[in-house]
Coordinates of C-alpha atoms in Angstrom, one line a residue:
M1 CA 90.0 144.3 166.6
R2 CA 93.5 143.9 165.9
I3 CA 93.0 145.2 162.5
L4 CA 91.6 148.3 164.0
K5 CA 94.5 148.7 166.1
S6 CA 96.8 148.1 163.4
L7 CA 95.6 150.6 161.3
L8 CA 95.3 153.2 164.0
F9 CA 98.8 152.5 165.0
A10 CA 99.4 153.0 161.2
L11 CA 97.8 156.2 160.8
I12 CA 99.6 157.6 163.9
A13 CA 102.9 156.8 162.5
I14 CA 102.1 158.4 159.3
L15 CA 100.6 161.5 161.0
G16 CA 103.8 161.8 162.9
V17 CA 106.1 161.3 160.0
V18 CA 104.1 164.1 158.1
A19 CA 104.3 166.2 161.1
C20 CA 108.1 165.9 161.4
E21 CA 108.6 166.7 158.0
K22 CA 107.6 170.5 158.7
E23 CA 110.5 172.6 158.7
A24 CA 110.9 174.1 161.9
P25 CA 112.6 177.7 162.2
T26 CA 116.6 177.4 162.5
P27 CA 118.4 179.2 165.1
E28 CA 119.8 181.5 162.4
T29 CA 116.7 183.2 161.8
P30 CA 114.6 183.6 165.1
A31 CA 111.6 185.5 164.8
P32 CA 110.7 186.8 168.2
E33 CA 108.4 189.3 168.5
T34 CA 110.5 190.8 171.1
P35 CA 114.3 191.0 171.2
A36 CA 115.4 187.5 172.7
I37 CA 118.3 189.7 175.0
T38 CA 117.7 193.3 176.3
I39 CA 120.4 195.5 177.0
E40 CA 119.9 198.1 179.3
L41 CA 122.0 201.0 180.0
V42 CA 122.7 201.8 183.7
S43 CA 125.2 204.8 183.7
V44 CA 128.1 205.7 181.7
D45 CA 130.9 208.2 182.0
S46 CA 134.1 209.2 180.0
E47 CA 135.6 206.0 180.8
S48 CA 133.2 203.2 181.5
V49 CA 129.7 202.0 181.2
T50 CA 127.3 199.8 183.2
V51 CA 124.7 197.7 181.6
N52 CA 121.9 195.4 182.5
V53 CA 121.7 192.1 180.4
I54 CA 118.0 190.6 180.4
P55 CA 117.4 187.5 178.5
T56 CA 113.9 186.5 177.5
S57 CA 114.8 182.7 178.4
T58 CA 117.4 181.0 180.7
E59 CA 117.9 178.1 178.2
Y60 CA 120.7 179.9 176.2
R61 CA 124.2 181.7 177.5
W62 CA 125.1 185.0 176.4
I63 CA 128.7 186.9 176.6
P64 CA 128.7 190.7 176.7
M65 CA 131.0 191.9 174.1
I66 CA 131.9 195.7 173.1
A67 CA 133.4 197.5 170.1
Y68 CA 134.0 200.6 168.4
K69 CA 130.9 201.7 166.8
E70 CA 132.5 202.2 163.7
Y71 CA 134.1 198.9 163.6
F72 CA 130.6 197.3 164.5
D73 CA 129.3 198.8 161.8
S74 CA 132.1 197.6 159.3
F75 CA 130.3 194.4 159.1
E76 CA 127.7 193.9 156.2
D77 CA 126.6 190.7 158.0
V78 CA 126.5 190.1 161.8
A79 CA 127.3 186.5 161.0
E80 CA 131.0 187.5 160.0
L81 CA 131.1 189.3 163.6
V82 CA 130.1 186.3 165.4
E83 CA 132.4 183.9 163.4
L84 CA 135.3 186.4 164.8
D85 CA 133.8 186.0 168.0
M86 CA 134.1 182.5 168.0
F87 CA 137.6 182.4 166.8
Y88 CA 138.4 184.7 169.5
F89 CA 136.6 182.7 172.0
E90 CA 138.6 179.7 170.9
S91 CA 141.7 181.5 171.1
L92 CA 141.4 182.5 174.6
A93 CA 140.1 178.9 175.6
N94 CA 143.4 177.3 173.8
T95 CA 145.3 180.1 176.0
Y96 CA 143.9 179.2 179.2
K97 CA 143.9 175.4 178.4
M98 CA 140.2 174.8 178.0
T99 CA 137.7 173.5 176.0
L100 CA 135.7 176.0 174.0
A101 CA 132.5 174.6 176.1
D102 CA 134.4 175.2 179.1
F103 CA 135.4 178.5 178.3
I104 CA 131.9 179.8 177.4
V105 CA 130.3 178.2 180.4
A106 CA 133.1 180.3 182.7
S107 CA 133.0 183.4 180.9
S108 CA 129.2 183.9 179.9
G109 CA 126.1 184.4 181.7
Q110 CA 122.7 182.8 182.0
G111 CA 119.5 184.4 183.0
R112 CA 119.7 188.1 184.0
K113 CA 122.5 189.9 185.0
D114 CA 122.6 193.7 186.2
N115 CA 125.4 196.3 186.9
I116 CA 128.0 194.6 184.3
Y117 CA 130.7 197.2 184.4
I118 CA 133.2 197.7 181.4
D119 CA 135.8 199.9 181.7
A120 CA 138.7 201.1 180.1
L121 CA 137.2 203.0 177.6
D122 CA 138.0 206.0 175.4
S123 CA 136.5 209.3 176.3
D124 CA 134.1 210.7 173.9
T125 CA 133.7 207.8 171.9
D126 CA 131.1 205.5 170.2
Y127 CA 130.4 202.3 171.3
V128 CA 128.2 199.0 170.8
V129 CA 127.6 196.5 173.7
Y130 CA 126.3 193.6 171.9
T131 CA 125.5 189.6 172.7
Y132 CA 123.5 186.8 171.4
G133 CA 122.3 183.6 172.6
I134 CA 124.7 180.7 172.3
T135 CA 125.0 177.2 172.9
T136 CA 128.2 175.7 174.8
E137 CA 129.3 174.5 171.5
G138 CA 129.4 178.0 170.6
E139 CA 126.4 178.1 168.0
R140 CA 124.5 181.2 167.9
V141 CA 120.6 180.9 169.0
T142 CA 119.4 184.3 168.9
D143 CA 119.9 187.7 166.8
V144 CA 122.7 189.7 168.1
C145 CA 121.2 192.5 170.3
T146 CA 122.8 195.8 170.7
L147 CA 123.2 199.1 172.6
E148 CA 124.7 202.1 171.4
F149 CA 126.3 204.7 173.4
T150 CA 128.8 207.6 173.7
T151 CA 131.1 208.0 176.5
T152 CA 131.1 211.4 177.8
S153 CA 134.1 213.8 177.5
A154 CA 136.9 213.7 180.0
E155 CA 137.1 217.1 182.1

């Protein structure tokens, strides 16, 4: 009986090692069938935009960002954009004498947030609101999700 138990435990251990050796998908290459975060346009005028941010999970945080469309499109790889964002977040954290993790917690959303208002925009200009899931350590865990829009003309 002891030999049978020992063989059973050995078989379970071998199966566990084999199962753990399978490569898990990395956070840099998520393959969701639906976007991890959806950004909905609520309203736009000549100086502002209002959006809803709707993630599919509450397990990660996100910080809504905005950029001129021309600037956003100048990045061939979104990893470069994210790297610059992280540098920006670290700079702001240092300015406010916070750790990066504390800054991300204080500045990010988690779960659905409605009516996020962004103002001081230029009229008749193309913009991109974007966000991505991040950990408190600043690691990106989802694709970059975007919403393109144009502010109206000032009249």
